[in-house]
CSV table of C-alpha atoms in Angstrom, one decimal:
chain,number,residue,atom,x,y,z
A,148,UNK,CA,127.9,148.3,42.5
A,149,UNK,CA,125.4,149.3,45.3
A,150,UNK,CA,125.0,146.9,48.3
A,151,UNK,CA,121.7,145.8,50.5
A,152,UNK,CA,121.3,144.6,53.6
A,153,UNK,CA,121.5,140.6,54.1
A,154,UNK,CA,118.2,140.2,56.0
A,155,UNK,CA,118.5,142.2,59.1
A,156,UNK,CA,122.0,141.2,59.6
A,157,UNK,CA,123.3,144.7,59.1
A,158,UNK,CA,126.0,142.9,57.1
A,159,UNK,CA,125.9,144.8,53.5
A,160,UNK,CA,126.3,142.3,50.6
A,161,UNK,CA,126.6,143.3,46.6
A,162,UNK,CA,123.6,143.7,45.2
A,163,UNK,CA,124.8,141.2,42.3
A,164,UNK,CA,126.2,138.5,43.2
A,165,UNK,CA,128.5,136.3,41.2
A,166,UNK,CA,127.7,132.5,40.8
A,167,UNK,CA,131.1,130.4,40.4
A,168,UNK,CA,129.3,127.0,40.1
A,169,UNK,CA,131.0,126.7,36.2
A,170,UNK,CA,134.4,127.5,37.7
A,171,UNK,CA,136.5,124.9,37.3
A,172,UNK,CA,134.2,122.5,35.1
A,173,UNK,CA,132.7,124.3,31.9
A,174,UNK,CA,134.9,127.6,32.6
A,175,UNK,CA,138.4,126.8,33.0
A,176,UNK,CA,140.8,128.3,35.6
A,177,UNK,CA,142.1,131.2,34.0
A,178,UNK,CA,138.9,132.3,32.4
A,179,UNK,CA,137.7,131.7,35.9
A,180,UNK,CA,140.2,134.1,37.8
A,181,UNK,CA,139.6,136.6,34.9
A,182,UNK,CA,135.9,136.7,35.6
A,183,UNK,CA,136.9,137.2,39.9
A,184,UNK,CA,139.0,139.9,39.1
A,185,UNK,CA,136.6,142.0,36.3
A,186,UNK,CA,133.4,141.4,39.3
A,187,UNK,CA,136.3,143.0,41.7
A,188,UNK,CA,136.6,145.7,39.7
A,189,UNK,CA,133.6,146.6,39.4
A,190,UNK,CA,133.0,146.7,43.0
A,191,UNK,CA,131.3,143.3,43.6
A,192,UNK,CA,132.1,140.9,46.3
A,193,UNK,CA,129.5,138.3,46.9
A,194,UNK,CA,130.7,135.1,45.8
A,195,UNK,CA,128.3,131.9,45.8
A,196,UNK,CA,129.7,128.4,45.2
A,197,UNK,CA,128.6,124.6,46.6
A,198,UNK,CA,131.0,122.1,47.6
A,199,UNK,CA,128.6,119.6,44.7
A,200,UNK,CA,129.7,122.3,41.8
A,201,UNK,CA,130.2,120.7,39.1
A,202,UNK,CA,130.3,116.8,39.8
A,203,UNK,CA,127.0,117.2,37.2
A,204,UNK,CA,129.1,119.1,34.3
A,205,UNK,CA,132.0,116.9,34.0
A,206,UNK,CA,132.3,112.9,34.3
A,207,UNK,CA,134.6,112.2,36.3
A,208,UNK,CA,134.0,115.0,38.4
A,209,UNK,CA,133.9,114.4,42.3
A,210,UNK,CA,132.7,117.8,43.4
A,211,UNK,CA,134.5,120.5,45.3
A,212,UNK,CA,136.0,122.3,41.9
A,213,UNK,CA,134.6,125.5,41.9
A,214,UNK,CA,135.9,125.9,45.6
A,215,UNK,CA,139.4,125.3,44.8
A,216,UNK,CA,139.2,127.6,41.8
A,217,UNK,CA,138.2,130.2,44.4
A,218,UNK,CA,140.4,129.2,46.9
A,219,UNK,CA,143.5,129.5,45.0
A,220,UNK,CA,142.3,132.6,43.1
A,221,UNK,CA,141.9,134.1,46.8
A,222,UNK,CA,145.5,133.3,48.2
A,223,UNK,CA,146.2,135.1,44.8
A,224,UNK,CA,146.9,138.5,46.8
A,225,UNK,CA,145.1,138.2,49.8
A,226,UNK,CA,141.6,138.6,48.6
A,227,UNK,CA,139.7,137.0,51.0
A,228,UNK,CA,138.8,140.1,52.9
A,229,UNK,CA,137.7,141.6,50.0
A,230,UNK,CA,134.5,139.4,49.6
A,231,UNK,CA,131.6,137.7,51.1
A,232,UNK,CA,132.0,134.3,50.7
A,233,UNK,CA,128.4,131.6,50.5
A,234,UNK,CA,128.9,127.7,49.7
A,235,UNK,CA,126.7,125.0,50.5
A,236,UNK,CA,126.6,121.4,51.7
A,237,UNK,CA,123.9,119.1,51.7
A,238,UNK,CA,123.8,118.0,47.8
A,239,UNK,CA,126.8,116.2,46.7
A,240,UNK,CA,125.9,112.5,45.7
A,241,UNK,CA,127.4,109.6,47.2
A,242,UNK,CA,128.0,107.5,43.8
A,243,UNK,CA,128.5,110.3,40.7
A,244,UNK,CA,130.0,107.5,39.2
A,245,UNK,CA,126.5,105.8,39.0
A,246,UNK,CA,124.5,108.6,37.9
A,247,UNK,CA,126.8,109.0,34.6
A,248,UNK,CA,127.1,105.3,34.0
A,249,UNK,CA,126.7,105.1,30.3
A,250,UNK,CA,124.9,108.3,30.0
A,251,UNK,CA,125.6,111.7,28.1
A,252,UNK,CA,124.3,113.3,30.8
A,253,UNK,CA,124.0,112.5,34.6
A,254,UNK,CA,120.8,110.7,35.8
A,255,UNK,CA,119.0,112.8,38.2
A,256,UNK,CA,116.7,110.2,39.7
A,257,UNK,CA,119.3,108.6,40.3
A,258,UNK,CA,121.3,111.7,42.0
A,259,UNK,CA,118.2,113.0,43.7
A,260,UNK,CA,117.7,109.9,45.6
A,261,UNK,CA,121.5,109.7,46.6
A,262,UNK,CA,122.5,112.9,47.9
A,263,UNK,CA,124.4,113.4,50.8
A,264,UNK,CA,121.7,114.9,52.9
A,265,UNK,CA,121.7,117.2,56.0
A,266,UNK,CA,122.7,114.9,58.8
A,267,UNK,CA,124.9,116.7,61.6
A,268,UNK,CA,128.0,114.3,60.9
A,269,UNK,CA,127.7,115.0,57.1
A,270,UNK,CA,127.8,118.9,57.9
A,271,UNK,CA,130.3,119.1,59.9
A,272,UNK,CA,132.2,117.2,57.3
A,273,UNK,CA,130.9,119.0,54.4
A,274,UNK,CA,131.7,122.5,56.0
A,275,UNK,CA,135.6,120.8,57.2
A,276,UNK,CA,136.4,120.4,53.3
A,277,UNK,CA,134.8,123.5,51.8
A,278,UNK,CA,137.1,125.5,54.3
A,279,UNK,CA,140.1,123.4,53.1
A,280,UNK,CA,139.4,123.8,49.6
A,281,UNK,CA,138.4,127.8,50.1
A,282,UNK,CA,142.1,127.9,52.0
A,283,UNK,CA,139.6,130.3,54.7
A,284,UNK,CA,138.9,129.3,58.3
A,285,UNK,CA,135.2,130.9,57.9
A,286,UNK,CA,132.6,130.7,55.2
A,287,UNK,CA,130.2,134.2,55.7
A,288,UNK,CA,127.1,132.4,54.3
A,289,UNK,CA,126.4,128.5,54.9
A,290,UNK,CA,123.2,127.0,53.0
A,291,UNK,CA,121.6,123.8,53.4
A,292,UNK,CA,121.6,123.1,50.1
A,293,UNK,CA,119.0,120.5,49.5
A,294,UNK,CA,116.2,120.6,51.6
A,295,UNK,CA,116.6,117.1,53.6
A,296,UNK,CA,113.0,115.8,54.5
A,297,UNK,CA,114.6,112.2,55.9
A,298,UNK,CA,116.8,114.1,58.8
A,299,UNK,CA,115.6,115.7,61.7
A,300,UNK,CA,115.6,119.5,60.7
A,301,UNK,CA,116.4,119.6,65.1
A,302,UNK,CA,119.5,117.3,63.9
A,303,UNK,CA,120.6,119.8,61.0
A,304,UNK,CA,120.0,122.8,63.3
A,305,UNK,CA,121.7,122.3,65.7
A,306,UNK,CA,124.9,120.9,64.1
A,307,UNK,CA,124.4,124.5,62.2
A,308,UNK,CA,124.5,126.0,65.3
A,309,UNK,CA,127.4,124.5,66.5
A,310,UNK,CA,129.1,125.6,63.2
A,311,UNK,CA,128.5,128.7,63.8
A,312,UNK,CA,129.3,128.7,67.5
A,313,UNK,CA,132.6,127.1,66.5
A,314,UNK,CA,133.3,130.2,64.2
A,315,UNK,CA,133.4,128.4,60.7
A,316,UNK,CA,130.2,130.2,59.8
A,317,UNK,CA,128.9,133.6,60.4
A,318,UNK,CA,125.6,133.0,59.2
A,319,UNK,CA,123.0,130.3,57.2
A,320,UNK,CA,120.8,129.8,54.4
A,321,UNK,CA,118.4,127.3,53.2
A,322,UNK,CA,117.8,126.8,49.3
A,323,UNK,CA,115.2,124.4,47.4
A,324,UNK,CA,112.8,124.0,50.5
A,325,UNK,CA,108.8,125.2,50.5
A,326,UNK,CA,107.6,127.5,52.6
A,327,UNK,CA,105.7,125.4,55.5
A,328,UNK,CA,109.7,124.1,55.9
A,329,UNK,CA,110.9,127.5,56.1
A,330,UNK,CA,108.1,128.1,58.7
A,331,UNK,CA,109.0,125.3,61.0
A,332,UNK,CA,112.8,126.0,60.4
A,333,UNK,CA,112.6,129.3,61.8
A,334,UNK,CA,109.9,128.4,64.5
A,335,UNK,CA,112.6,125.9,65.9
A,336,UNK,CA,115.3,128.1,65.4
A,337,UNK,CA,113.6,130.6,67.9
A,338,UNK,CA,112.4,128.1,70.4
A,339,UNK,CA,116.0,126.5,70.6
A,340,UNK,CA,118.2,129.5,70.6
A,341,UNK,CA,119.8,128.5,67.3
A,342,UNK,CA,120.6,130.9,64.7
A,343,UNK,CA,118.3,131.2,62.1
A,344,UNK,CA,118.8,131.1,58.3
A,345,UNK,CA,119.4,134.7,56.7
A,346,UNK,CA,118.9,134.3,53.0
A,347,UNK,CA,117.0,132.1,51.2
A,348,UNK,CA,118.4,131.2,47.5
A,349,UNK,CA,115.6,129.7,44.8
A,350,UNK,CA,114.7,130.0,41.5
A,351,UNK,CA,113.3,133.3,40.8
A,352,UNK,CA,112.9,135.4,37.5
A,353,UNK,CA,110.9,137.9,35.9
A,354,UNK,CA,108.7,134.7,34.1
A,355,UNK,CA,106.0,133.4,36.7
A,356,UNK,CA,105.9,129.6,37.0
A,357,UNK,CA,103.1,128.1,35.1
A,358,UNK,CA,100.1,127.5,37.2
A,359,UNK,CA,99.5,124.0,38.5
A,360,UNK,CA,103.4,123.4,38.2
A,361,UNK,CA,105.0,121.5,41.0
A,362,UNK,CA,108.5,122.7,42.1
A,363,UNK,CA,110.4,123.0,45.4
A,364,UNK,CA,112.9,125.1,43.7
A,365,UNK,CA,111.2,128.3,41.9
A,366,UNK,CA,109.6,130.8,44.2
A,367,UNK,CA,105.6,130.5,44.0
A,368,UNK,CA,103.4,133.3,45.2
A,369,UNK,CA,102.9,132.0,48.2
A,370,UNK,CA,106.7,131.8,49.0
A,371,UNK,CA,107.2,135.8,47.7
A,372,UNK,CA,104.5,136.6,49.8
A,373,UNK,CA,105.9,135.4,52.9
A,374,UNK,CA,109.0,136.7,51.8
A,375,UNK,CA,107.2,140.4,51.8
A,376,UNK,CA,106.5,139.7,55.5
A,377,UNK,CA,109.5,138.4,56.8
A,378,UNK,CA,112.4,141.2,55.9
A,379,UNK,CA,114.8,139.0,58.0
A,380,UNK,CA,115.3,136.8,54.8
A,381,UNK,CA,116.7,137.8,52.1
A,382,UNK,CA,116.2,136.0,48.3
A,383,UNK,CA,119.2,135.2,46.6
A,384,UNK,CA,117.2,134.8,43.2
A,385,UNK,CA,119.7,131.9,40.6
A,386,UNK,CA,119.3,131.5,37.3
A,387,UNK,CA,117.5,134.6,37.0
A,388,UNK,CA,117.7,135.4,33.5
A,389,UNK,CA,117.0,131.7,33.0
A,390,UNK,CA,120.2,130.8,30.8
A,391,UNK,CA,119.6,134.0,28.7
A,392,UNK,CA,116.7,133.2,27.2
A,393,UNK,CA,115.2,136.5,27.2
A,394,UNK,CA,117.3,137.4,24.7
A,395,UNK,CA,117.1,135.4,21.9
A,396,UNK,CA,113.8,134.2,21.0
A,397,UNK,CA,114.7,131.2,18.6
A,398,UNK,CA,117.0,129.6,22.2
A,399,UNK,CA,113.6,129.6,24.1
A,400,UNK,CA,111.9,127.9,21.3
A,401,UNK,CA,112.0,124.2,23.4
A,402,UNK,CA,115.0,125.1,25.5
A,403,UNK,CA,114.2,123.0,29.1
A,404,UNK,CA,114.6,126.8,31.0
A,405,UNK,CA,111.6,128.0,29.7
A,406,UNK,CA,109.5,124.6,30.3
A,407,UNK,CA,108.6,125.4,34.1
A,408,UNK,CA,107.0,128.9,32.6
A,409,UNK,CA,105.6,128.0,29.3
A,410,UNK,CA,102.1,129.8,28.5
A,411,UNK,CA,99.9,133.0,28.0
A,412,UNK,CA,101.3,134.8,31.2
A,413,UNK,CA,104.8,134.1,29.9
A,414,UNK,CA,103.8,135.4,26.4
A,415,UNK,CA,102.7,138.7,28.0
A,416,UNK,CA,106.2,139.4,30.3
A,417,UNK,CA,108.2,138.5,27.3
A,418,UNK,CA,106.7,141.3,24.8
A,419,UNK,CA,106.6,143.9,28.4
A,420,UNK,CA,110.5,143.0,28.9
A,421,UNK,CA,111.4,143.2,25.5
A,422,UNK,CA,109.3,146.5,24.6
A,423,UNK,CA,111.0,148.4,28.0
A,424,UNK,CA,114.6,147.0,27.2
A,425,UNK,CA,114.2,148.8,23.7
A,426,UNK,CA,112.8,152.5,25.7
A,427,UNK,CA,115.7,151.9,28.6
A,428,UNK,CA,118.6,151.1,25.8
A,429,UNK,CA,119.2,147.7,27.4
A,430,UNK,CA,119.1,144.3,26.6
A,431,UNK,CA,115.9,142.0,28.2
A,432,UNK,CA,118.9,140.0,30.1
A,433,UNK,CA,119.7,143.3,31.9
A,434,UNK,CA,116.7,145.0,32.0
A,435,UNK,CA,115.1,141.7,34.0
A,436,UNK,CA,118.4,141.9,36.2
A,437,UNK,CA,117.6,145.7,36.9
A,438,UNK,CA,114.3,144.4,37.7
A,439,UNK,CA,114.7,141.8,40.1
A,440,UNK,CA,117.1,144.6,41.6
A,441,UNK,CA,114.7,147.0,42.0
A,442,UNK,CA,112.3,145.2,44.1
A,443,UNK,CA,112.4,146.2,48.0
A,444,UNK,CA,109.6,143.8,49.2
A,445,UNK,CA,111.5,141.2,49.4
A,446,UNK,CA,114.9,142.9,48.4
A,447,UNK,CA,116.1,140.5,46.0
A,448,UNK,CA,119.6,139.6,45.2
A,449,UNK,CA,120.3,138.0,41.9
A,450,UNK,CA,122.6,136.0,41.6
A,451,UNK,CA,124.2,136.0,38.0
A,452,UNK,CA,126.2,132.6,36.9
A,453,UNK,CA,128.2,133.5,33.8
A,454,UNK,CA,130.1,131.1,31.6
A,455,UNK,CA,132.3,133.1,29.9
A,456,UNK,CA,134.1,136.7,30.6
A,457,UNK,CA,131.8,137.5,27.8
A,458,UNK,CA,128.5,136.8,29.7
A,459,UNK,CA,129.8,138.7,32.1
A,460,UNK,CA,130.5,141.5,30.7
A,461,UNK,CA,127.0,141.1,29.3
A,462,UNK,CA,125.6,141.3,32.4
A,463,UNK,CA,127.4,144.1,34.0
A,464,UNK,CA,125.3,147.4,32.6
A,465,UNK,CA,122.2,146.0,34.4
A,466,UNK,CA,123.6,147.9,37.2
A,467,UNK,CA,123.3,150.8,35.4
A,468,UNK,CA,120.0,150.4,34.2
A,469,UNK,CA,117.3,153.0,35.9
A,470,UNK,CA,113.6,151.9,35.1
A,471,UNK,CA,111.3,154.3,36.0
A,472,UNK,CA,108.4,153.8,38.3
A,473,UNK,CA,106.1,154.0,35.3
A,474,UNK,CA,108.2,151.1,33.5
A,475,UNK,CA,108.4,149.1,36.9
A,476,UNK,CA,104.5,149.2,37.0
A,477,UNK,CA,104.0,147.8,33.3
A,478,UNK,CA,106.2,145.2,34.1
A,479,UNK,CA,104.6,144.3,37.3
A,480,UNK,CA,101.2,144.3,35.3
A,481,UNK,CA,101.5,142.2,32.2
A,482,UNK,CA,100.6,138.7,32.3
A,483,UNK,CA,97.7,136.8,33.3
């Protein structure tokens, strides 16, 4: 497992990272500590979680158990030391209760208008339980998980700061914001003294979103482009093989992953990914994995969320995957 540098932290951080937000919910305990200990072994460290993960998976759920998966799986033997550790606050609903309320699924208007939000009392409180559910006295990575447009970003900032000053956070992140928020974040940030965010985690994959699409979540050109400029931040890229879809043909076929890319340009990556995964021996999956991994402007970490030991294991060889500079070029080509 090589490493790269989080921003220009100097703080070296697997260069894919594990996503435990089904721990707990969908993947149970044991399959859970399982899938910890084979991403140990293979020399990976970087954890990610969310103090929401997975009130949205299970009813009944009240958030907060994929931390104590992790948390118990790290007193297991001491392993805290042995990785870098990222949740988030921000996103957890008020009412879960109401958004399930005779559904089959949650109801995310309904969620999306009640979350939790980035006011400075609600962080420090958010950050107070994720440590007591972690069993850790510091998280290494703290993102605002849900961009909050109805708070103050001086109000989030500087209870951040004070988080950080108070040693329960070595560094932040932002997720789901745009780019003119990530400009004003950072502008405030310098002007105030207050530490500003390292690594940015969205939506990023090989596909490209479809034009005209409007999304706060998946990178756009304009975001990857100010990304090139500003090696300070670092992309932590989730779902990035997009719930294995390049894969299997017949699960894209209407599955709601592919909806935000659906068109000609994504026609053209999917035949360039799944002619190069046949010349490199590899599957799409890992050969869009080795990809993302490959890029240097931004550096890119992605951040794989597996279900099963299985999917794990699935994803694994990606590591291994060398795609030379003329196969890097015809994947940067196709499309539109």
């Amino acid at each position: 497992m090589k490493t790269v540098e989080l921003g220009r932290t100097g703080e070296q951080v697997s260069h894919l990272a594990l996503g435990c937000m089904l721990m707990g919910t969908t993947t149970d305990e044991p399959t859970a500590h399982r899938m910890l200990d084979r991403y140990l072994d293979a020399g990976g460290g970087f954890l990610d979680t969310a103090n929401c993960y997975g009130w949205f998976l299970q009813r009944g759920s009240r958030g907060g158990e994929s931390e104590s998966v992790l948390g118990r799986w790290m007193a297991r033997g001491g392993r805290r030391d042995q990785v870098f550790l990222a949740t988030k606050g921000t996103a957890m609903v008020r009412d879960p209760d109401a958004a399930w309320a005779g559904r089959d699924d949650p109801d995310w208007t309904i969620a999306r208008r009640d979350f939790e939000g980035a006011g400075a009392q609600t962080l420090r409180r958010n950050i107070d339980d994720s440590l007591r559910r972690l069993g850790t006295d510091h998280i290494d990575l703290y993102y605002v998980h849900v961009d909050d447009l109805s708070t103050p970003l001086e109000e989030t900032l500087e209870a951040l700061a004070g988080i950080v000053r108070a040693g329960k956070a070595r560094y932040i992140g932002w997720s789901n914001v745009r780019t003119w928020r990530l400009e004003r974040i950072r502008g405030l940030c310098e002007r105030n003294g207050w530490p500003a965010p390292v690594a940015l985690q969205q939506q990023h994959s090989y596909l490209r979103r479809r034009a005209g699409l409007e999304h706060v979540s998946i990178v756009d050109d304009e975001q990857y482009d100010y990304l090139r400029h500003h090696d300070d931040l670092t992309l932590v890229a989730y779902s990035p093989i997009l719930k294995g879809i390049y894969d299997d043909p017949a699960k894209r076929e209407g599955h709601w992953a592919m909806d935000p890319y659906q068109g000609p340009d994504a026609d053209a990556r999917l035949a360039a990914v799944t002619e190069i995964a046949a010349e490199a021996g590899a599957t799409p999956n890992q050969v869009v994995l080795a990809w993302l991994m490959h890029q240097e402007r931004p550096r890119v970490v992605p951040l794989a969320g597996p279900r099963t030991l299985e999917q794990l294991e699935a994803a694994l060889p990606a590591l291994d995957v060398k795609l030379t500079e003329e196969q890097l070029a015809r994947l940067d080509a196709a499309g539109a």
